[in-house]
C-alpha positions as protocol buffer text, in pm:
chain_id: "A"
residue {
  index: 1
  type: UNK
  ca { x: -1 y: 20 z: 49 }
}
residue {
  index: 2
  type: UNK
  ca { x: 171 y: 329 z: -119 }
}
residue {
  index: 3
  type: UNK
  ca { x: 125 y: 627 z: 125 }
}
residue {
  index: 4
  type: UNK
  ca { x: -137 y: 753 z: -168 }
}
residue {
  index: 5
  type: UNK
  ca { x: -366 y: 484 z: -126 }
}
residue {
  index: 6
  type: UNK
  ca { x: -306 y: 462 z: 252 }
}
residue {
  index: 7
  type: UNK
  ca { x: -338 y: 861 z: 319 }
}
residue {
  index: 8
  type: UNK
  ca { x: -546 y: 1060 z: -21 }
}
residue {
  index: 9
  type: UNK
  ca { x: -542 y: 1383 z: -48 }
}
residue {
  index: 10
  type: UNK
  ca { x: -297 y: 1445 z: 300 }
}
residue {
  index: 11
  type: UNK
  ca { x: 10 y: 1599 z: 63 }
}
residue {
  index: 12
  type: UNK
  ca { x: -220 y: 1851 z: -63 }
}
residue {
  index: 13
  type: UNK
  ca { x: -200 y: 2078 z: -343 }
}
residue {
  index: 14
  type: UNK
  ca { x: -9 y: 2296 z: -161 }
}
residue {
  index: 15
  type: UNK
  ca { x: 282 y: 2035 z: -168 }
}
residue {
  index: 16
  type: UNK
  ca { x: 527 y: 1955 z: 159 }
}
residue {
  index: 17
  type: UNK
  ca { x: 619 y: 2251 z: 390 }
}
residue {
  index: 18
  type: UNK
  ca { x: 574 y: 2425 z: 753 }
}
residue {
  index: 19
  type: UNK
  ca { x: 330 y: 2689 z: 891 }
}
residue {
  index: 20
  type: UNK
  ca { x: 480 y: 3000 z: 803 }
}
residue {
  index: 21
  type: UNK
  ca { x: 592 y: 3158 z: 1157 }
}
residue {
  index: 22
  type: UNK
  ca { x: 346 y: 3465 z: 1142 }
}
residue {
  index: 23
  type: UNK
  ca { x: 50 y: 3231 z: 1182 }
}
residue {
  index: 24
  type: UNK
  ca { x: 175 y: 3132 z: 1539 }
}
residue {
  index: 25
  type: UNK
  ca { x: 108 y: 3487 z: 1640 }
}
residue {
  index: 26
  type: UNK
  ca { x: -274 y: 3450 z: 1445 }
}
residue {
  index: 27
  type: UNK
  ca { x: -403 y: 3113 z: 1543 }
}
residue {
  index: 28
  type: UNK
  ca { x: -384 y: 2910 z: 1880 }
}
residue {
  index: 29
  type: UNK
  ca { x: -204 y: 2555 z: 1876 }
}
residue {
  index: 30
  type: UNK
  ca { x: -484 y: 2360 z: 1791 }
}
residue {
  index: 31
  type: UNK
  ca { x: -554 y: 2557 z: 1569 }
}
residue {
  index: 32
  type: UNK
  ca { x: -316 y: 2518 z: 1356 }
}
residue {
  index: 33
  type: UNK
  ca { x: -275 y: 2174 z: 1411 }
}
residue {
  index: 34
  type: UNK
  ca { x: -584 y: 2160 z: 1299 }
}
residue {
  index: 35
  type: UNK
  ca { x: -540 y: 2402 z: 943 }
}
residue {
  index: 36
  type: UNK
  ca { x: -272 y: 2090 z: 886 }
}
residue {
  index: 37
  type: UNK
  ca { x: -554 y: 1834 z: 913 }
}
residue {
  index: 38
  type: UNK
  ca { x: -764 y: 2062 z: 706 }
}
residue {
  index: 39
  type: UNK
  ca { x: -535 y: 2144 z: 435 }
}
residue {
  index: 40
  type: UNK
  ca { x: -453 y: 2472 z: 471 }
}
residue {
  index: 41
  type: UNK
  ca { x: -171 y: 2386 z: 528 }
}
residue {
  index: 42
  type: UNK
  ca { x: 95 y: 2155 z: 352 }
}
residue {
  index: 43
  type: UNK
  ca { x: 199 y: 1832 z: 465 }
}
residue {
  index: 44
  type: UNK
  ca { x: 501 y: 1913 z: 714 }
}
residue {
  index: 45
  type: UNK
  ca { x: 781 y: 1663 z: 536 }
}
residue {
  index: 46
  type: UNK
  ca { x: 876 y: 1444 z: 797 }
}
residue {
  index: 47
  type: UNK
  ca { x: 519 y: 1295 z: 706 }
}
residue {
  index: 48
  type: UNK
  ca { x: 609 y: 1205 z: 400 }
}
residue {
  index: 49
  type: UNK
  ca { x: 917 y: 1073 z: 443 }
}
residue {
  index: 50
  type: UNK
  ca { x: 821 y: 863 z: 736 }
}
residue {
  index: 51
  type: UNK
  ca { x: 459 y: 792 z: 633 }
}
residue {
  index: 52
  type: UNK
  ca { x: 255 y: 904 z: 847 }
}
residue {
  index: 53
  type: UNK
  ca { x: 36 y: 1168 z: 869 }
}
residue {
  index: 54
  type: UNK
  ca { x: -134 y: 1379 z: 1194 }
}
residue {
  index: 55
  type: UNK
  ca { x: -536 y: 1271 z: 1219 }
}
residue {
  index: 56
  type: UNK
  ca { x: -742 y: 1373 z: 1477 }
}
residue {
  index: 57
  type: UNK
  ca { x: -651 y: 1690 z: 1737 }
}
residue {
  index: 58
  type: UNK
  ca { x: -826 y: 1845 z: 2110 }
}
residue {
  index: 59
  type: UNK
  ca { x: -753 y: 1993 z: 2367 }
}
residue {
  index: 60
  type: UNK
  ca { x: -434 y: 1782 z: 2568 }
}
residue {
  index: 61
  type: UNK
  ca { x: -463 y: 1496 z: 2241 }
}
residue {
  index: 62
  type: UNK
  ca { x: -293 y: 1469 z: 1880 }
}
residue {
  index: 63
  type: UNK
  ca { x: -338 y: 1150 z: 1666 }
}
residue {
  index: 64
  type: UNK
  ca { x: -129 y: 1073 z: 1411 }
}
residue {
  index: 65
  type: UNK
  ca { x: -198 y: 752 z: 1180 }
}
residue {
  index: 66
  type: UNK
  ca { x: 109 y: 585 z: 1015 }
}
residue {
  index: 67
  type: UNK
  ca { x: 276 y: 259 z: 788 }
}
residue {
  index: 68
  type: UNK
  ca { x: 598 y: 128 z: 794 }
}
residue {
  index: 69
  type: UNK
  ca { x: 720 y: -38 z: 477 }
}
residue {
  index: 70
  type: UNK
  ca { x: 1073 y: -94 z: 310 }
}
residue {
  index: 71
  type: UNK
  ca { x: 1205 y: 200 z: 320 }
}
residue {
  index: 72
  type: UNK
  ca { x: 1234 y: 181 z: 747 }
}
residue {
  index: 73
  type: UNK
  ca { x: 1408 y: -123 z: 764 }
}
residue {
  index: 74
  type: UNK
  ca { x: 1720 y: -131 z: 977 }
}
residue {
  index: 75
  type: UNK
  ca { x: 1986 y: -337 z: 853 }
}
residue {
  index: 76
  type: UNK
  ca { x: 1830 y: -664 z: 1012 }
}
residue {
  index: 77
  type: UNK
  ca { x: 1511 y: -606 z: 869 }
}
residue {
  index: 78
  type: UNK
  ca { x: 1291 y: -430 z: 1146 }
}
residue {
  index: 79
  type: UNK
  ca { x: 1153 y: -113 z: 1131 }
}
residue {
  index: 80
  type: UNK
  ca { x: 1427 y: 87 z: 1280 }
}
residue {
  index: 81
  type: UNK
  ca { x: 1341 y: 214 z: 1624 }
}
residue {
  index: 82
  type: UNK
  ca { x: 1394 y: 560 z: 1499 }
}
residue {
  index: 83
  type: UNK
  ca { x: 1076 y: 557 z: 1322 }
}
residue {
  index: 84
  type: UNK
  ca { x: 881 y: 478 z: 1601 }
}
residue {
  index: 85
  type: UNK
  ca { x: 1063 y: 752 z: 1816 }
}
residue {
  index: 86
  type: UNK
  ca { x: 999 y: 1002 z: 1523 }
}
residue {
  index: 87
  type: UNK
  ca { x: 582 y: 912 z: 1539 }
}
residue {
  index: 88
  type: UNK
  ca { x: 611 y: 900 z: 1936 }
}
residue {
  index: 89
  type: UNK
  ca { x: 796 y: 1260 z: 1906 }
}
residue {
  index: 90
  type: UNK
  ca { x: 485 y: 1357 z: 1723 }
}
residue {
  index: 91
  type: UNK
  ca { x: 179 y: 1288 z: 1910 }
}
residue {
  index: 92
  type: UNK
  ca { x: 401 y: 1387 z: 2231 }
}
residue {
  index: 93
  type: UNK
  ca { x: 518 y: 1695 z: 2063 }
}
residue {
  index: 94
  type: UNK
  ca { x: 183 y: 1783 z: 1900 }
}
residue {
  index: 95
  type: UNK
  ca { x: -63 y: 1705 z: 2234 }
}
residue {
  index: 96
  type: UNK
  ca { x: 144 y: 2005 z: 2372 }
}
residue {
  index: 97
  type: UNK
  ca { x: 104 y: 2226 z: 2051 }
}
residue {
  index: 98
  type: UNK
  ca { x: -260 y: 2170 z: 2120 }
}
residue {
  index: 99
  type: UNK
  ca { x: -261 y: 2409 z: 2431 }
}
residue {
  index: 100
  type: UNK
  ca { x: -66 y: 2650 z: 2312 }
}
residue {
  index: 101
  type: UNK
  ca { x: -164 y: 2988 z: 2325 }
}
residue {
  index: 102
  type: UNK
  ca { x: -144 y: 3260 z: 2004 }
}
residue {
  index: 103
  type: UNK
  ca { x: 207 y: 3379 z: 2043 }
}
residue {
  index: 104
  type: UNK
  ca { x: 313 y: 3070 z: 2238 }
}
residue {
  index: 105
  type: UNK
  ca { x: 549 y: 2821 z: 2074 }
}
residue {
  index: 106
  type: UNK
  ca { x: 717 y: 2515 z: 2180 }
}
residue {
  index: 107
  type: UNK
  ca { x: 986 y: 2243 z: 2114 }
}
residue {
  index: 108
  type: UNK
  ca { x: 1083 y: 1899 z: 2295 }
}
residue {
  index: 109
  type: UNK
  ca { x: 1334 y: 1942 z: 2597 }
}
residue {
  index: 110
  type: UNK
  ca { x: 1343 y: 1577 z: 2623 }
}
residue {
  index: 111
  type: UNK
  ca { x: 1208 y: 1248 z: 2523 }
}
residue {
  index: 112
  type: UNK
  ca { x: 1185 y: 876 z: 2651 }
}
residue {
  index: 113
  type: UNK
  ca { x: 1099 y: 586 z: 2444 }
}
residue {
  index: 114
  type: UNK
  ca { x: 1037 y: 242 z: 2531 }
}
residue {
  index: 115
  type: UNK
  ca { x: 997 y: -26 z: 2238 }
}
residue {
  index: 116
  type: UNK
  ca { x: 773 y: -313 z: 2344 }
}
residue {
  index: 117
  type: UNK
  ca { x: 760 y: -544 z: 2012 }
}
residue {
  index: 118
  type: UNK
  ca { x: 925 y: -569 z: 1690 }
}
residue {
  index: 119
  type: UNK
  ca { x: 740 y: -349 z: 1403 }
}
residue {
  index: 120
  type: UNK
  ca { x: 761 y: -463 z: 1064 }
}
residue {
  index: 121
  type: UNK
  ca { x: 599 y: -375 z: 673 }
}
residue {
  index: 122
  type: UNK
  ca { x: 358 y: -694 z: 796 }
}
residue {
  index: 123
  type: UNK
  ca { x: 299 y: -475 z: 1076 }
}
residue {
  index: 124
  type: UNK
  ca { x: 57 y: -235 z: 933 }
}
residue {
  index: 125
  type: UNK
  ca { x: -146 y: 74 z: 977 }
}
residue {
  index: 126
  type: UNK
  ca { x: -37 y: 203 z: 1359 }
}
residue {
  index: 127
  type: UNK
  ca { x: -184 y: 458 z: 1567 }
}
residue {
  index: 128
  type: UNK
  ca { x: 2 y: 659 z: 1789 }
}
residue {
  index: 129
  type: UNK
  ca { x: -228 y: 899 z: 2067 }
}
residue {
  index: 130
  type: UNK
  ca { x: -51 y: 1126 z: 2243 }
}
residue {
  index: 131
  type: UNK
  ca { x: -202 y: 1324 z: 2560 }
}
residue {
  index: 132
  type: UNK
  ca { x: -75 y: 1585 z: 2771 }
}
residue {
  index: 133
  type: UNK
  ca { x: -49 y: 1502 z: 3187 }
}
residue {
  index: 134
  type: UNK
  ca { x: 77 y: 1774 z: 3313 }
}
residue {
  index: 135
  type: UNK
  ca { x: 114 y: 2197 z: 3146 }
}
residue {
  index: 136
  type: UNK
  ca { x: 236 y: 2431 z: 3310 }
}
residue {
  index: 137
  type: UNK
  ca { x: 389 y: 2837 z: 3220 }
}
residue {
  index: 138
  type: UNK
  ca { x: 716 y: 2711 z: 3065 }
}
residue {
  index: 139
  type: UNK
  ca { x: 724 y: 2312 z: 3055 }
}
residue {
  index: 140
  type: UNK
  ca { x: 455 y: 2058 z: 2948 }
}
residue {
  index: 141
  type: UNK
  ca { x: 495 y: 1689 z: 3009 }
}
residue {
  index: 142
  type: UNK
  ca { x: 284 y: 1435 z: 2766 }
}
residue {
  index: 143
  type: UNK
  ca { x: 262 y: 1087 z: 2698 }
}
residue {
  index: 144
  type: UNK
  ca { x: 215 y: 857 z: 2423 }
}
residue {
  index: 145
  type: UNK
  ca { x: 149 y: 522 z: 2294 }
}
residue {
  index: 146
  type: UNK
  ca { x: 166 y: 336 z: 1993 }
}
residue {
  index: 147
  type: UNK
  ca { x: -90 y: 32 z: 1846 }
}
residue {
  index: 148
  type: UNK
  ca { x: -135 y: -155 z: 1603 }
}
residue {
  index: 149
  type: UNK
  ca { x: -440 y: -233 z: 1422 }
}
residue {
  index: 150
  type: UNK
  ca { x: -550 y: -522 z: 1695 }
}
residue {
  index: 151
  type: UNK
  ca { x: -437 y: -279 z: 2000 }
}
residue {
  index: 152
  type: UNK
  ca { x: -104 y: -424 z: 2080 }
}
residue {
  index: 153
  type: UNK
  ca { x: 122 y: -201 z: 2249 }
}
residue {
  index: 154
  type: UNK
  ca { x: 365 y: -168 z: 2007 }
}
residue {
  index: 155
  type: UNK
  ca { x: 603 y: 153 z: 2222 }
}
residue {
  index: 156
  type: UNK
  ca { x: 545 y: 406 z: 2422 }
}
residue {
  index: 157
  type: UNK
  ca { x: 689 y: 723 z: 2516 }
}
residue {
  index: 158
  type: UNK
  ca { x: 673 y: 1007 z: 2726 }
}
residue {
  index: 159
  type: UNK
  ca { x: 828 y: 1415 z: 2659 }
}
residue {
  index: 160
  type: UNK
  ca { x: 940 y: 1742 z: 2839 }
}
residue {
  index: 161
  type: UNK
  ca { x: 869 y: 2006 z: 2574 }
}
residue {
  index: 162
  type: UNK
  ca { x: 981 y: 2367 z: 2660 }
}
residue {
  index: 163
  type: UNK
  ca { x: 739 y: 2694 z: 2602 }
}
residue {
  index: 164
  type: UNK
  ca { x: 822 y: 2994 z: 2520 }
}
residue {
  index: 165
  type: UNK
  ca { x: 706 y: 3310 z: 2339 }
}
residue {
  index: 166
  type: UNK
  ca { x: 741 y: 3259 z: 1909 }
}
residue {
  index: 167
  type: UNK
  ca { x: 931 y: 3508 z: 1861 }
}
residue {
  index: 168
  type: UNK
  ca { x: 1215 y: 3347 z: 1946 }
}
residue {
  index: 169
  type: UNK
  ca { x: 1222 y: 3095 z: 1744 }
}
residue {
  index: 170
  type: UNK
  ca { x: 1448 y: 3087 z: 1517 }
}
residue {
  index: 171
  type: UNK
  ca { x: 1500 y: 3257 z: 1186 }
}
residue {
  index: 172
  type: UNK
  ca { x: 1478 y: 3082 z: 849 }
}
């Protein structure tokens, strides 16, 4: 199954790209992420490279779906742990993003991943759900699970994000 068959339209007519920094001043974090889902922003390049997409958001929660394939294999033939870690980091960080006000940004300060089962291209679609367990003024902590279609736990993780004014984002 190809990326396009799995997620028709997720690489929008806008192609691949990132959220304009000016929009962080106009929209809440939840609004920004919903705009990605709605195709108002281009798909993030990482989602295309690793075959996953943001599919749901609500306050304190973000869900990604993805399908590992042969491009994600390590030398021994299973899906590289970095694929699962990147999917978890995305759900963990976006869960925090959903709680940010206009003008706030965040970045991962630390994260930990536990891999509980092997992932292969035969695993099929996986679901990664991140939830915020604490949000303060300058730090937030989230947790996420990565499960296969039958609900078996493949990996889980936790993350601490730093929260700061969007004006402090590196210029591009």
